[in-house]
PDB file of C-alpha atoms in Angstrom:
ATOM      1  CA  UNK A  27      95.309  87.752  83.565  1.00  0.00           C
ATOM      2  CA  UNK A  28      98.347  89.698  82.444  1.00  0.00           C
ATOM      3  CA  UNK A  29     100.111  90.461  85.663  1.00  0.00           C
ATOM      4  CA  UNK A  30     103.209  92.196  86.818  1.00  0.00           C
ATOM      5  CA  UNK A  31     105.765  90.204  88.751  1.00  0.00           C
ATOM      6  CA  UNK A  32     104.749  92.128  91.865  1.00  0.00           C
ATOM      7  CA  UNK A  33     101.087  91.109  91.450  1.00  0.00           C
ATOM      8  CA  UNK A  34     102.059  87.477  90.827  1.00  0.00           C
ATOM      9  CA  UNK A  35     104.190  87.489  93.971  1.00  0.00           C
ATOM     10  CA  UNK A  36     101.376  89.055  96.009  1.00  0.00           C
ATOM     11  CA  UNK A  37      98.922  86.455  94.744  1.00  0.00           C
ATOM     12  CA  UNK A  38     101.326  83.609  95.558  1.00  0.00           C
ATOM     13  CA  UNK A  39     101.727  85.074  99.048  1.00  0.00           C
ATOM     14  CA  UNK A  40      97.934  85.385  99.422  1.00  0.00           C
ATOM     15  CA  UNK A  41      97.538  81.697  98.586  1.00  0.00           C
ATOM     16  CA  UNK A  42     100.389  80.817 100.957  1.00  0.00           C
ATOM     17  CA  UNK A  43      98.842  82.797 103.806  1.00  0.00           C
ATOM     18  CA  UNK A  44      95.438  81.268 103.152  1.00  0.00           C
ATOM     19  CA  UNK A  45      96.946  77.780 103.372  1.00  0.00           C
ATOM     20  CA  UNK A  46      98.618  78.628 106.687  1.00  0.00           C
ATOM     21  CA  UNK A  47      95.321  79.571 108.288  1.00  0.00           C
ATOM     22  CA  UNK A  48      92.824  77.429 106.382  1.00  0.00           C
ATOM     23  CA  UNK A  49      94.281  74.084 105.381  1.00  0.00           C
ATOM     24  CA  UNK A  50      93.696  71.422 108.035  1.00  0.00           C
ATOM     25  CA  UNK A  51      95.843  68.850 106.234  1.00  0.00           C
ATOM     26  CA  UNK A  52      99.029  69.648 104.331  1.00  0.00           C
ATOM     27  CA  UNK A  53     100.865  67.134 102.215  1.00  0.00           C
ATOM     28  CA  UNK A  54      99.449  64.156 104.098  1.00  0.00           C
ATOM     29  CA  UNK A  55      99.961  65.519 107.603  1.00  0.00           C
ATOM     30  CA  UNK A  56      97.863  67.473 110.051  1.00  0.00           C
ATOM     31  CA  UNK A  57      98.749  71.127 109.532  1.00  0.00           C
ATOM     32  CA  UNK A  58     100.836  72.854 112.178  1.00  0.00           C
ATOM     33  CA  UNK A  59      99.505  75.973 113.822  1.00  0.00           C
ATOM     34  CA  UNK A  60     100.700  79.100 112.004  1.00  0.00           C
ATOM     35  CA  UNK A  61     103.838  80.691 113.419  1.00  0.00           C
ATOM     36  CA  UNK A  62     105.503  84.045 112.925  1.00  0.00           C
ATOM     37  CA  UNK A  63     108.276  82.246 111.019  1.00  0.00           C
ATOM     38  CA  UNK A  64     105.740  80.662 108.632  1.00  0.00           C
ATOM     39  CA  UNK A  65     104.154  84.066 108.000  1.00  0.00           C
ATOM     40  CA  UNK A  66     107.630  85.523 107.442  1.00  0.00           C
ATOM     41  CA  UNK A  67     108.252  82.892 104.735  1.00  0.00           C
ATOM     42  CA  UNK A  68     104.989  83.867 103.035  1.00  0.00           C
ATOM     43  CA  UNK A  69     105.809  87.570 103.104  1.00  0.00           C
ATOM     44  CA  UNK A  70     109.266  86.861 101.692  1.00  0.00           C
ATOM     45  CA  UNK A  71     107.500  85.728  98.502  1.00  0.00           C
ATOM     46  CA  UNK A  72     106.699  89.371  97.804  1.00  0.00           C
ATOM     47  CA  UNK A  73     108.995  91.564  99.923  1.00  0.00           C
ATOM     48  CA  UNK A  74     112.269  91.802 101.779  1.00  0.00           C
ATOM     49  CA  UNK A  75     110.845  94.485 104.027  1.00  0.00           C
ATOM     50  CA  UNK A  76     109.285  92.563 106.906  1.00  0.00           C
ATOM     51  CA  UNK A  77     107.146  94.183 109.575  1.00  0.00           C
ATOM     52  CA  UNK A  78     106.964  92.958 113.158  1.00  0.00           C
ATOM     53  CA  UNK A  79     104.905  89.792 112.922  1.00  0.00           C
ATOM     54  CA  UNK A  80     102.099  88.911 115.305  1.00  0.00           C
ATOM     55  CA  UNK A  81     100.307  85.741 114.216  1.00  0.00           C
ATOM     56  CA  UNK A  82      96.864  86.847 115.416  1.00  0.00           C
ATOM     57  CA  UNK A  83      97.048  89.962 113.206  1.00  0.00           C
ATOM     58  CA  UNK A  84      97.006  87.722 110.109  1.00  0.00           C
ATOM     59  CA  UNK A  85      94.618  84.999 111.319  1.00  0.00           C
ATOM     60  CA  UNK A  86      91.197  86.371 110.354  1.00  0.00           C
ATOM     61  CA  UNK A  87      92.397  87.617 106.954  1.00  0.00           C
ATOM     62  CA  UNK A  88      94.189  84.354 106.201  1.00  0.00           C
ATOM     63  CA  UNK A  89      91.106  82.285 107.046  1.00  0.00           C
ATOM     64  CA  UNK A  90      88.892  84.590 104.994  1.00  0.00           C
ATOM     65  CA  UNK A  91      91.192  84.251 101.969  1.00  0.00           C
ATOM     66  CA  UNK A  92      91.174  80.461 102.344  1.00  0.00           C
ATOM     67  CA  UNK A  93      87.374  80.407 102.498  1.00  0.00           C
ATOM     68  CA  UNK A  94      87.176  82.672  99.446  1.00  0.00           C
ATOM     69  CA  UNK A  95      89.630  80.636  97.396  1.00  0.00           C
ATOM     70  CA  UNK A  96      88.044  77.342  98.500  1.00  0.00           C
ATOM     71  CA  UNK A  97      84.639  78.400  97.223  1.00  0.00           C
ATOM     72  CA  UNK A  98      85.911  78.463  93.632  1.00  0.00           C
ATOM     73  CA  UNK A  99      84.794  77.671  90.971  1.00  0.00           C
ATOM     74  CA  UNK A 100      81.705  79.375  92.469  1.00  0.00           C
ATOM     75  CA  UNK A 101      82.918  82.964  92.078  1.00  0.00           C
ATOM     76  CA  UNK A 102      80.110  84.889  93.797  1.00  0.00           C
ATOM     77  CA  UNK A 103      80.848  83.738  97.372  1.00  0.00           C
ATOM     78  CA  UNK A 104      84.570  84.259  96.773  1.00  0.00           C
ATOM     79  CA  UNK A 105      83.938  87.813  95.579  1.00  0.00           C
ATOM     80  CA  UNK A 106      81.739  88.556  98.604  1.00  0.00           C
ATOM     81  CA  UNK A 107      84.505  87.436 100.989  1.00  0.00           C
ATOM     82  CA  UNK A 108      87.283  89.260  99.151  1.00  0.00           C
ATOM     83  CA  UNK A 109      85.190  92.424  98.967  1.00  0.00           C
ATOM     84  CA  UNK A 110      84.674  92.213 102.733  1.00  0.00           C
ATOM     85  CA  UNK A 111      88.440  91.949 103.251  1.00  0.00           C
ATOM     86  CA  UNK A 112      89.062  94.888 100.892  1.00  0.00           C
ATOM     87  CA  UNK A 113      86.650  97.002 102.939  1.00  0.00           C
ATOM     88  CA  UNK A 114      87.987  95.816 106.317  1.00  0.00           C
ATOM     89  CA  UNK A 115      91.584  96.598 105.363  1.00  0.00           C
ATOM     90  CA  UNK A 116      90.681  99.861 103.619  1.00  0.00           C
ATOM     91  CA  UNK A 117      92.746  98.820 100.607  1.00  0.00           C
ATOM     92  CA  UNK A 118      93.732 101.926  98.679  1.00  0.00           C
ATOM     93  CA  UNK A 119      96.243 101.971  95.836  1.00  0.00           C
ATOM     94  CA  UNK A 120      99.410 103.995  96.066  1.00  0.00           C
ATOM     95  CA  UNK A 121     102.653 103.901  94.152  1.00  0.00           C
ATOM     96  CA  UNK A 122     105.726 103.171  96.266  1.00  0.00           C
ATOM     97  CA  UNK A 123     109.339 102.310  95.717  1.00  0.00           C
ATOM     98  CA  UNK A 124     112.543 101.924  97.584  1.00  0.00           C
ATOM     99  CA  UNK A 125     115.661 103.608  96.349  1.00  0.00           C
ATOM    100  CA  UNK A 126     116.964 101.952  93.206  1.00  0.00           C
ATOM    101  CA  UNK A 127     113.760 100.012  92.475  1.00  0.00           C
ATOM    102  CA  UNK A 128     110.940 100.775  90.048  1.00  0.00           C
ATOM    103  CA  UNK A 129     107.604 102.168  91.199  1.00  0.00           C
ATOM    104  CA  UNK A 130     104.930  99.604  91.976  1.00  0.00           C
ATOM    105  CA  UNK A 131     101.484  99.532  93.533  1.00  0.00           C
ATOM    106  CA  UNK A 132     100.818  98.787  97.180  1.00  0.00           C
ATOM    107  CA  UNK A 133      97.337  98.772  98.647  1.00  0.00           C
ATOM    108  CA  UNK A 134      98.145  99.432 102.270  1.00  0.00           C
ATOM    109  CA  UNK A 135     101.111 100.086 104.497  1.00  0.00           C
ATOM    110  CA  UNK A 136     103.745  97.362 104.104  1.00  0.00           C
ATOM    111  CA  UNK A 137     104.690  98.012 107.725  1.00  0.00           C
ATOM    112  CA  UNK A 138     101.657  96.317 109.254  1.00  0.00           C
ATOM    113  CA  UNK A 139      99.546  93.190 108.900  1.00  0.00           C
ATOM    114  CA  UNK A 140      96.489  95.121 107.717  1.00  0.00           C
ATOM    115  CA  UNK A 141      98.539  96.538 104.852  1.00  0.00           C
ATOM    116  CA  UNK A 142      99.663  93.089 103.736  1.00  0.00           C
ATOM    117  CA  UNK A 143      96.130  91.735 103.999  1.00  0.00           C
ATOM    118  CA  UNK A 144      94.971  94.659 101.830  1.00  0.00           C
ATOM    119  CA  UNK A 145      97.675  93.766  99.312  1.00  0.00           C
ATOM    120  CA  UNK A 146      96.661  90.093  99.270  1.00  0.00           C
ATOM    121  CA  UNK A 147      92.945  90.901  99.046  1.00  0.00           C
ATOM    122  CA  UNK A 148      93.653  93.140  96.065  1.00  0.00           C
ATOM    123  CA  UNK A 149      95.677  90.413  94.343  1.00  0.00           C
ATOM    124  CA  UNK A 150      92.818  87.965  95.008  1.00  0.00           C
ATOM    125  CA  UNK A 151      90.307  90.466  93.632  1.00  0.00           C
ATOM    126  CA  UNK A 152      92.343  90.911  90.466  1.00  0.00           C
ATOM    127  CA  UNK A 153      92.455  87.132  89.998  1.00  0.00           C
ATOM    128  CA  UNK A 154      88.722  86.741  90.614  1.00  0.00           C
ATOM    129  CA  UNK A 155      87.997  89.495  88.104  1.00  0.00           C
ATOM    130  CA  UNK A 156      90.077  87.833  85.414  1.00  0.00           C
ATOM    131  CA  UNK A 157      89.614  84.857  83.118  1.00  0.00           C
ATOM    132  CA  UNK A 158      92.467  83.056  84.899  1.00  0.00           C
ATOM    133  CA  UNK A 159      90.643  82.205  88.145  1.00  0.00           C
ATOM    134  CA  UNK A 160      90.554  78.499  87.234  1.00  0.00           C
ATOM    135  CA  UNK A 161      94.327  78.462  87.785  1.00  0.00           C
ATOM    136  CA  UNK A 162      93.658  78.555  91.524  1.00  0.00           C
ATOM    137  CA  UNK A 163      93.028  74.961  92.574  1.00  0.00           C
ATOM    138  CA  UNK A 164      92.847  72.657  95.526  1.00  0.00           C
ATOM    139  CA  UNK A 165      95.433  69.882  95.680  1.00  0.00           C
ATOM    140  CA  UNK A 166      93.961  66.577  94.450  1.00  0.00           C
ATOM    141  CA  UNK A 167      96.062  64.457  96.805  1.00  0.00           C
ATOM    142  CA  UNK A 168      94.347  62.634  99.633  1.00  0.00           C
ATOM    143  CA  UNK A 169      94.901  64.290 103.015  1.00  0.00           C
ATOM    144  CA  UNK A 170      95.932  67.646 101.569  1.00  0.00           C
ATOM    145  CA  UNK A 171      93.808  70.779 101.730  1.00  0.00           C
ATOM    146  CA  UNK A 172      96.415  73.117 100.211  1.00  0.00           C
ATOM    147  CA  UNK A 173      95.451  75.531  97.504  1.00  0.00           C
ATOM    148  CA  UNK A 174      97.899  76.399  94.724  1.00  0.00           C
ATOM    149  CA  UNK A 175      98.239  78.436  91.555  1.00  0.00           C
ATOM    150  CA  UNK A 176      98.662  76.297  88.453  1.00  0.00           C
ATOM    151  CA  UNK A 177     101.493  77.932  86.566  1.00  0.00           C
ATOM    152  CA  UNK A 178     101.787  75.285  83.848  1.00  0.00           C
ATOM    153  CA  UNK A 179     101.294  76.323  80.264  1.00  0.00           C
ATOM    154  CA  UNK A 180      98.624  73.692  79.580  1.00  0.00           C
ATOM    155  CA  UNK A 181      96.805  74.185  82.922  1.00  0.00           C
ATOM    156  CA  UNK A 182      97.091  70.566  84.025  1.00  0.00           C
ATOM    157  CA  UNK A 183      98.785  70.795  87.422  1.00  0.00           C
ATOM    158  CA  UNK A 184      96.879  68.645  89.924  1.00  0.00           C
ATOM    159  CA  UNK A 185      99.020  68.747  93.050  1.00  0.00           C
ATOM    160  CA  UNK A 186     100.426  71.482  95.275  1.00  0.00           C
ATOM    161  CA  UNK A 187     103.840  69.819  95.461  1.00  0.00           C
ATOM    162  CA  UNK A 188     105.908  66.930  94.206  1.00  0.00           C
ATOM    163  CA  UNK A 189     105.473  65.358  97.649  1.00  0.00           C
ATOM    164  CA  UNK A 190     101.705  65.136  97.110  1.00  0.00           C
ATOM    165  CA  UNK A 191     102.155  63.956  93.535  1.00  0.00           C
ATOM    166  CA  UNK A 192     104.563  61.209  94.636  1.00  0.00           C
ATOM    167  CA  UNK A 193     102.323  60.089  97.527  1.00  0.00           C
ATOM    168  CA  UNK A 194      99.395  59.785  95.125  1.00  0.00           C
ATOM    169  CA  UNK A 195     101.390  57.835  92.560  1.00  0.00           C
ATOM    170  CA  UNK A 196     102.784  55.448  95.179  1.00  0.00           C
ATOM    171  CA  UNK A 197      99.294  54.859  96.591  1.00  0.00           C
ATOM    172  CA  UNK A 198      97.932  54.150  93.091  1.00  0.00           C
ATOM    173  CA  UNK A 199     100.792  51.756  92.356  1.00  0.00           C
ATOM    174  CA  UNK A 200     100.264  49.901  95.653  1.00  0.00           C
ATOM    175  CA  UNK A 201      96.527  49.640  94.959  1.00  0.00           C
ATOM    176  CA  UNK A 202      97.218  48.139  91.517  1.00  0.00           C
ATOM    177  CA  UNK A 203      99.748  45.600  92.777  1.00  0.00           C
ATOM    178  CA  UNK A 204      97.849  44.537  95.908  1.00  0.00           C
TER     179      UNK A 204
END
């Protein structure tokens, strides 16, 4: 999938939001309940223009994205869920820009949760419609339900973070030496 930087950022934010609302375990620990600050960090992946954040406004969309992404490599259920989110958010493309920046596509108002969910659903749809969907993976570490985008050239990333990679390696080493 040839993507603009804006699309890549929106897709990374979609995965981040889905992890906030869907992953029960993150990096070996029980996941914390989503907070406005956690959502703010996700939105900062794609914008500096932050709306007022109400956690419940993002909850259903975040869970739906997690369910869609988690169903991969089975694409059909993922597409059904993403299509539902596209319809629910009334995603509609429009070119926008702020002074001094280039034009880029948005799929809803960046001033509300529904607009961001439309943006993330569109990014997910573009991934699902491409030949790059296998880059979206679930972390292979024990006790981690995070999803991540494999950005390595050879498509071999197995873990969502170095913390999960290190935990897995330490556990394997301890198992060998026990």
